[in-house]
PDB file of C-alpha atoms in Angstrom:
ATOM      1  CA  MET A   1      -5.791   5.454  22.695  1.00 61.00           C
ATOM      2  CA  LEU A   2      -7.574   8.581  24.112  1.00 72.00           C
ATOM      3  CA  ARG A   3      -4.329  10.779  24.359  1.00 80.00           C
ATOM      4  CA  CYS A   4      -3.371   9.785  20.656  1.00 85.00           C
ATOM      5  CA  ALA A   5      -6.659  10.850  19.136  1.00 82.00           C
ATOM      6  CA  GLN A   6      -6.422  14.296  21.192  1.00 86.00           C
ATOM      7  CA  LEU A   7      -2.785  14.595  19.983  1.00 90.00           C
ATOM      8  CA  SER A   8      -3.918  14.022  16.411  1.00 91.00           C
ATOM      9  CA  VAL A   9      -6.680  16.486  16.739  1.00 92.00           C
ATOM     10  CA  THR A  10      -3.853  19.088  18.141  1.00 93.00           C
ATOM     11  CA  VAL A  11      -1.376  18.167  15.583  1.00 95.00           C
ATOM     12  CA  LEU A  12      -4.023  18.630  12.658  1.00 95.00           C
ATOM     13  CA  SER A  13      -5.409  21.697  13.907  1.00 96.00           C
ATOM     14  CA  ILE A  14      -1.908  23.453  13.929  1.00 97.00           C
ATOM     15  CA  VAL A  15      -1.051  22.381  10.662  1.00 97.00           C
ATOM     16  CA  LEU A  16      -4.294  22.765   8.867  1.00 97.00           C
ATOM     17  CA  GLY A  17      -4.436  26.354  10.806  1.00 97.00           C
ATOM     18  CA  VAL A  18      -1.315  27.420   9.566  1.00 97.00           C
ATOM     19  CA  PHE A  19      -2.021  25.993   6.064  1.00 97.00           C
ATOM     20  CA  TYR A  20      -5.225  28.112   5.867  1.00 97.00           C
ATOM     21  CA  CYS A  21      -3.589  30.978   7.295  1.00 97.00           C
ATOM     22  CA  PHE A  22      -0.935  31.032   4.666  1.00 96.00           C
ATOM     23  CA  VAL A  23      -3.131  30.553   1.708  1.00 95.00           C
ATOM     24  CA  GLY A  24      -5.556  33.104   3.149  1.00 96.00           C
ATOM     25  CA  LEU A  25      -2.658  35.571   3.538  1.00 96.00           C
ATOM     26  CA  ILE A  26      -1.831  35.083  -0.287  1.00 95.00           C
ATOM     27  CA  LYS A  27      -5.276  35.771  -1.287  1.00 94.00           C
ATOM     28  CA  VAL A  28      -5.785  38.849   0.814  1.00 95.00           C
ATOM     29  CA  TYR A  29      -2.147  40.240   0.785  1.00 93.00           C
ATOM     30  CA  PRO A  30      -0.759  40.419  -2.927  1.00 91.00           C
ATOM     31  CA  ALA A  31       2.998  41.082  -2.115  1.00 92.00           C
ATOM     32  CA  PHE A  32       3.311  38.402  -0.001  1.00 90.00           C
ATOM     33  CA  VAL A  33       3.924  35.550  -3.084  1.00 91.00           C
ATOM     34  CA  PRO A  34       2.755  37.591  -6.148  1.00 91.00           C
ATOM     35  CA  GLU A  35       2.816  34.712  -8.373  1.00 94.00           C
ATOM     36  CA  LEU A  36       0.326  32.658  -6.421  1.00 92.00           C
ATOM     37  CA  HIS A  37      -1.742  35.458  -5.493  1.00 91.00           C
ATOM     38  CA  ASN A  38      -1.940  36.269  -9.285  1.00 91.00           C
ATOM     39  CA  GLU A  39      -2.925  32.634 -10.222  1.00 90.00           C
ATOM     40  CA  MET A  40      -5.534  32.688  -7.692  1.00 89.00           C
ATOM     41  CA  ARG A  41      -7.104  35.862  -8.603  1.00 90.00           C
ATOM     42  CA  ASP A  42      -7.354  34.788 -12.156  1.00 89.00           C
ATOM     43  CA  GLY A  43      -8.971  31.361 -10.821  1.00 87.00           C
ATOM     44  CA  PHE A  44     -11.261  33.369  -8.661  1.00 87.00           C
ATOM     45  CA  SER A  45     -12.680  35.126 -11.978  1.00 85.00           C
ATOM     46  CA  GLY A  46     -14.032  31.873 -13.030  1.00 85.00           C
ATOM     47  CA  HIS A  47     -14.925  30.595  -9.365  1.00 84.00           C
ATOM     48  CA  ALA A  48     -17.392  33.845  -9.216  1.00 84.00           C
ATOM     49  CA  SER A  49     -19.067  32.682 -12.333  1.00 84.00           C
ATOM     50  CA  VAL A  50     -19.961  29.279 -10.641  1.00 84.00           C
ATOM     51  CA  SER A  51     -20.564  30.485  -7.062  1.00 83.00           C
ATOM     52  CA  PRO A  52     -23.279  28.977  -5.023  1.00 79.00           C
ATOM     53  CA  PHE A  53     -24.603  33.053  -4.577  1.00 81.00           C
ATOM     54  CA  ASN A  54     -25.577  32.611  -8.225  1.00 80.00           C
ATOM     55  CA  ILE A  55     -28.089  30.323  -7.505  1.00 82.00           C
ATOM     56  CA  ILE A  56     -30.017  32.887  -5.475  1.00 87.00           C
ATOM     57  CA  GLY A  57     -29.448  35.754  -8.086  1.00 86.00           C
ATOM     58  CA  VAL A  58     -26.484  37.438  -6.498  1.00 85.00           C
ATOM     59  CA  GLN A  59     -23.586  38.418  -9.000  1.00 86.00           C
ATOM     60  CA  VAL A  60     -20.286  37.937  -7.197  1.00 85.00           C
ATOM     61  CA  ASP A  61     -17.431  40.136  -8.043  1.00 89.00           C
ATOM     62  CA  PRO A  62     -14.336  38.043  -8.201  1.00 89.00           C
ATOM     63  CA  GLY A  63     -12.001  40.487  -6.380  1.00 90.00           C
ATOM     64  CA  THR A  64     -14.371  40.856  -3.349  1.00 90.00           C
ATOM     65  CA  TYR A  65     -15.085  36.984  -3.494  1.00 91.00           C
ATOM     66  CA  LEU A  66     -11.083  36.337  -3.333  1.00 92.00           C
ATOM     67  CA  LEU A  67     -10.687  38.847  -0.424  1.00 94.00           C
ATOM     68  CA  SER A  68     -13.630  37.481   1.661  1.00 93.00           C
ATOM     69  CA  VAL A  69     -12.710  33.811   1.144  1.00 94.00           C
ATOM     70  CA  GLY A  70      -8.994  34.738   2.025  1.00 96.00           C
ATOM     71  CA  VAL A  71     -10.360  36.563   5.299  1.00 97.00           C
ATOM     72  CA  ALA A  72     -12.690  33.796   6.246  1.00 97.00           C
ATOM     73  CA  GLU A  73      -9.531  31.441   5.675  1.00 97.00           C
ATOM     74  CA  ILE A  74      -7.231  33.475   8.066  1.00 97.00           C
ATOM     75  CA  VAL A  75      -9.899  33.970  10.746  1.00 98.00           C
ATOM     76  CA  PHE A  76     -10.723  30.255  10.739  1.00 98.00           C
ATOM     77  CA  GLY A  77      -7.040  28.994  10.517  1.00 97.00           C
ATOM     78  CA  VAL A  78      -6.185  31.489  13.645  1.00 98.00           C
ATOM     79  CA  LEU A  79      -9.116  29.854  15.479  1.00 97.00           C
ATOM     80  CA  LEU A  80      -8.032  26.185  14.540  1.00 96.00           C
ATOM     81  CA  ILE A  81      -4.790  27.151  16.142  1.00 96.00           C
ATOM     82  CA  ILE A  82      -5.486  29.108  19.240  1.00 95.00           C
ATOM     83  CA  GLY A  83      -9.491  29.191  19.615  1.00 92.00           C
ATOM     84  CA  PRO A  84     -11.273  27.269  22.557  1.00 92.00           C
ATOM     85  CA  SER A  85     -13.037  23.928  21.410  1.00 90.00           C
ATOM     86  CA  ALA A  86     -16.247  25.450  20.563  1.00 91.00           C
ATOM     87  CA  LEU A  87     -14.811  27.843  18.277  1.00 95.00           C
ATOM     88  CA  GLN A  88     -12.506  25.334  16.852  1.00 96.00           C
ATOM     89  CA  LEU A  89     -15.503  23.453  16.045  1.00 95.00           C
ATOM     90  CA  LEU A  90     -17.153  26.060  14.101  1.00 96.00           C
ATOM     91  CA  ALA A  91     -14.114  26.888  12.280  1.00 97.00           C
ATOM     92  CA  ASN A  92     -13.734  23.347  11.366  1.00 97.00           C
ATOM     93  CA  ILE A  93     -17.233  23.239   9.967  1.00 97.00           C
ATOM     94  CA  GLY A  94     -16.826  26.548   8.222  1.00 97.00           C
ATOM     95  CA  LEU A  95     -13.603  25.446   6.372  1.00 97.00           C
ATOM     96  CA  LEU A  96     -15.592  22.259   5.540  1.00 97.00           C
ATOM     97  CA  VAL A  97     -18.459  24.237   4.017  1.00 95.00           C
ATOM     98  CA  MET A  98     -15.749  26.568   2.100  1.00 95.00           C
ATOM     99  CA  MET A  99     -13.771  23.257   0.863  1.00 95.00           C
ATOM    100  CA  VAL A 100     -17.039  21.729  -0.761  1.00 94.00           C
ATOM    101  CA  GLY A 101     -17.648  25.134  -2.479  1.00 90.00           C
ATOM    102  CA  ALA A 102     -14.329  24.769  -3.735  1.00 91.00           C
ATOM    103  CA  VAL A 103     -14.301  21.288  -4.842  1.00 92.00           C
ATOM    104  CA  HIS A 104     -17.651  22.347  -6.621  1.00 89.00           C
ATOM    105  CA  ALA A 105     -15.959  25.436  -8.432  1.00 89.00           C
ATOM    106  CA  HIS A 106     -12.835  23.167  -9.623  1.00 89.00           C
ATOM    107  CA  VAL A 107     -15.224  20.356 -10.854  1.00 89.00           C
ATOM    108  CA  VAL A 108     -17.673  22.718 -12.611  1.00 88.00           C
ATOM    109  CA  GLN A 109     -14.809  24.676 -14.261  1.00 87.00           C
ATOM    110  CA  ASP A 110     -12.899  21.416 -15.302  1.00 84.00           C
ATOM    111  CA  ASP A 111      -9.461  22.971 -14.237  1.00 84.00           C
ATOM    112  CA  GLY A 112      -8.199  19.836 -12.612  1.00 81.00           C
ATOM    113  CA  LYS A 113      -7.135  21.599  -9.260  1.00 83.00           C
ATOM    114  CA  PHE A 114      -9.620  20.206  -7.267  1.00 87.00           C
ATOM    115  CA  LEU A 115      -7.677  17.832  -5.705  1.00 90.00           C
ATOM    116  CA  PRO A 116      -5.955  19.978  -2.809  1.00 90.00           C
ATOM    117  CA  ALA A 117      -9.498  21.259  -1.872  1.00 92.00           C
ATOM    118  CA  GLY A 118     -10.400  17.640  -1.759  1.00 93.00           C
ATOM    119  CA  VAL A 119      -7.600  16.541   0.524  1.00 95.00           C
ATOM    120  CA  CYS A 120      -8.113  19.577   2.514  1.00 95.00           C
ATOM    121  CA  PHE A 121     -11.777  18.474   2.917  1.00 96.00           C
ATOM    122  CA  LEU A 122     -10.866  14.758   4.010  1.00 96.00           C
ATOM    123  CA  LEU A 123      -8.400  16.125   6.759  1.00 97.00           C
ATOM    124  CA  LEU A 124     -10.813  18.504   8.024  1.00 97.00           C
ATOM    125  CA  GLY A 125     -13.502  15.723   8.071  1.00 96.00           C
ATOM    126  CA  PHE A 126     -11.019  13.581   9.842  1.00 95.00           C
ATOM    127  CA  ARG A 127     -10.326  16.189  12.441  1.00 95.00           C
ATOM    128  CA  LEU A 128     -14.031  17.105  13.116  1.00 95.00           C
ATOM    129  CA  MET A 129     -14.516  13.052  13.758  1.00 94.00           C
ATOM    130  CA  LEU A 130     -11.861  12.987  16.269  1.00 92.00           C
ATOM    131  CA  ALA A 131     -12.557  16.234  17.761  1.00 91.00           C
ATOM    132  CA  THR A 132     -16.288  15.240  18.282  1.00 91.00           C
ATOM    133  CA  SER A 133     -15.706  11.366  19.131  1.00 87.00           C
ATOM    134  CA  PHE A 134     -13.151  11.602  21.863  1.00 75.00           C
ATOM    135  CA  PRO A 135     -12.967  13.317  24.967  1.00 67.00           C
ATOM    136  CA  THR A 136     -10.763  16.379  25.526  1.00 63.00           C
ATOM    137  CA  TYR A 137      -7.428  16.455  27.389  1.00 57.00           C
ATOM    138  CA  ALA A 138      -9.305  18.345  30.256  1.00 58.00           C
ATOM    139  CA  GLN A 139     -12.022  15.383  30.565  1.00 62.00           C
ATOM    140  CA  ILE A 140      -9.371  12.737  30.253  1.00 59.00           C
ATOM    141  CA  ASP A 141      -7.253  14.342  33.384  1.00 62.00           C
ATOM    142  CA  GLU A 142     -10.672  14.840  35.201  1.00 67.00           C
ATOM    143  CA  GLY A 143     -11.289  11.075  34.739  1.00 65.00           C
ATOM    144  CA  GLU A 144      -7.991   9.887  35.861  1.00 67.00           C
ATOM    145  CA  LYS A 145      -8.224  12.084  38.831  1.00 67.00           C
ATOM    146  CA  LYS A 146     -11.531  10.456  39.844  1.00 72.00           C
ATOM    147  CA  ARG A 147      -9.669   7.200  39.712  1.00 70.00           C
ATOM    148  CA  LYS A 148      -7.257   8.088  41.999  1.00 65.00           C
TER     149      LYS A 148
END
């Protein structure tokens, strides 16, 4: 059971990490997939108007918002894939917070595109639950050595 949980955490880390690196790269580098970049750029003009930063009175530039979210997704995605456990946990929580913001932006704008962010939120939440509920491979191996 423990090895299955750790394997699930590893698989989710790799799949989600690659996904967020890919999506972040689309946001940061326009020539990567121009059609998707343009669609995201247009969407972020609306996201900037409902950004949580507006609550504290900070007006967000849509281009800067798109770039900063893309860079954060790439950094967190890389950390999910190759980071140590503590940084993977931090990346997981950071991406969860970003997905709350994404779901909020899509629901407030009523553009019907909240489902991908919601699914990612659920997958990140499941990964976080597994990663914090079960011991790591090193702890499992250490326990097996003690039994022998």
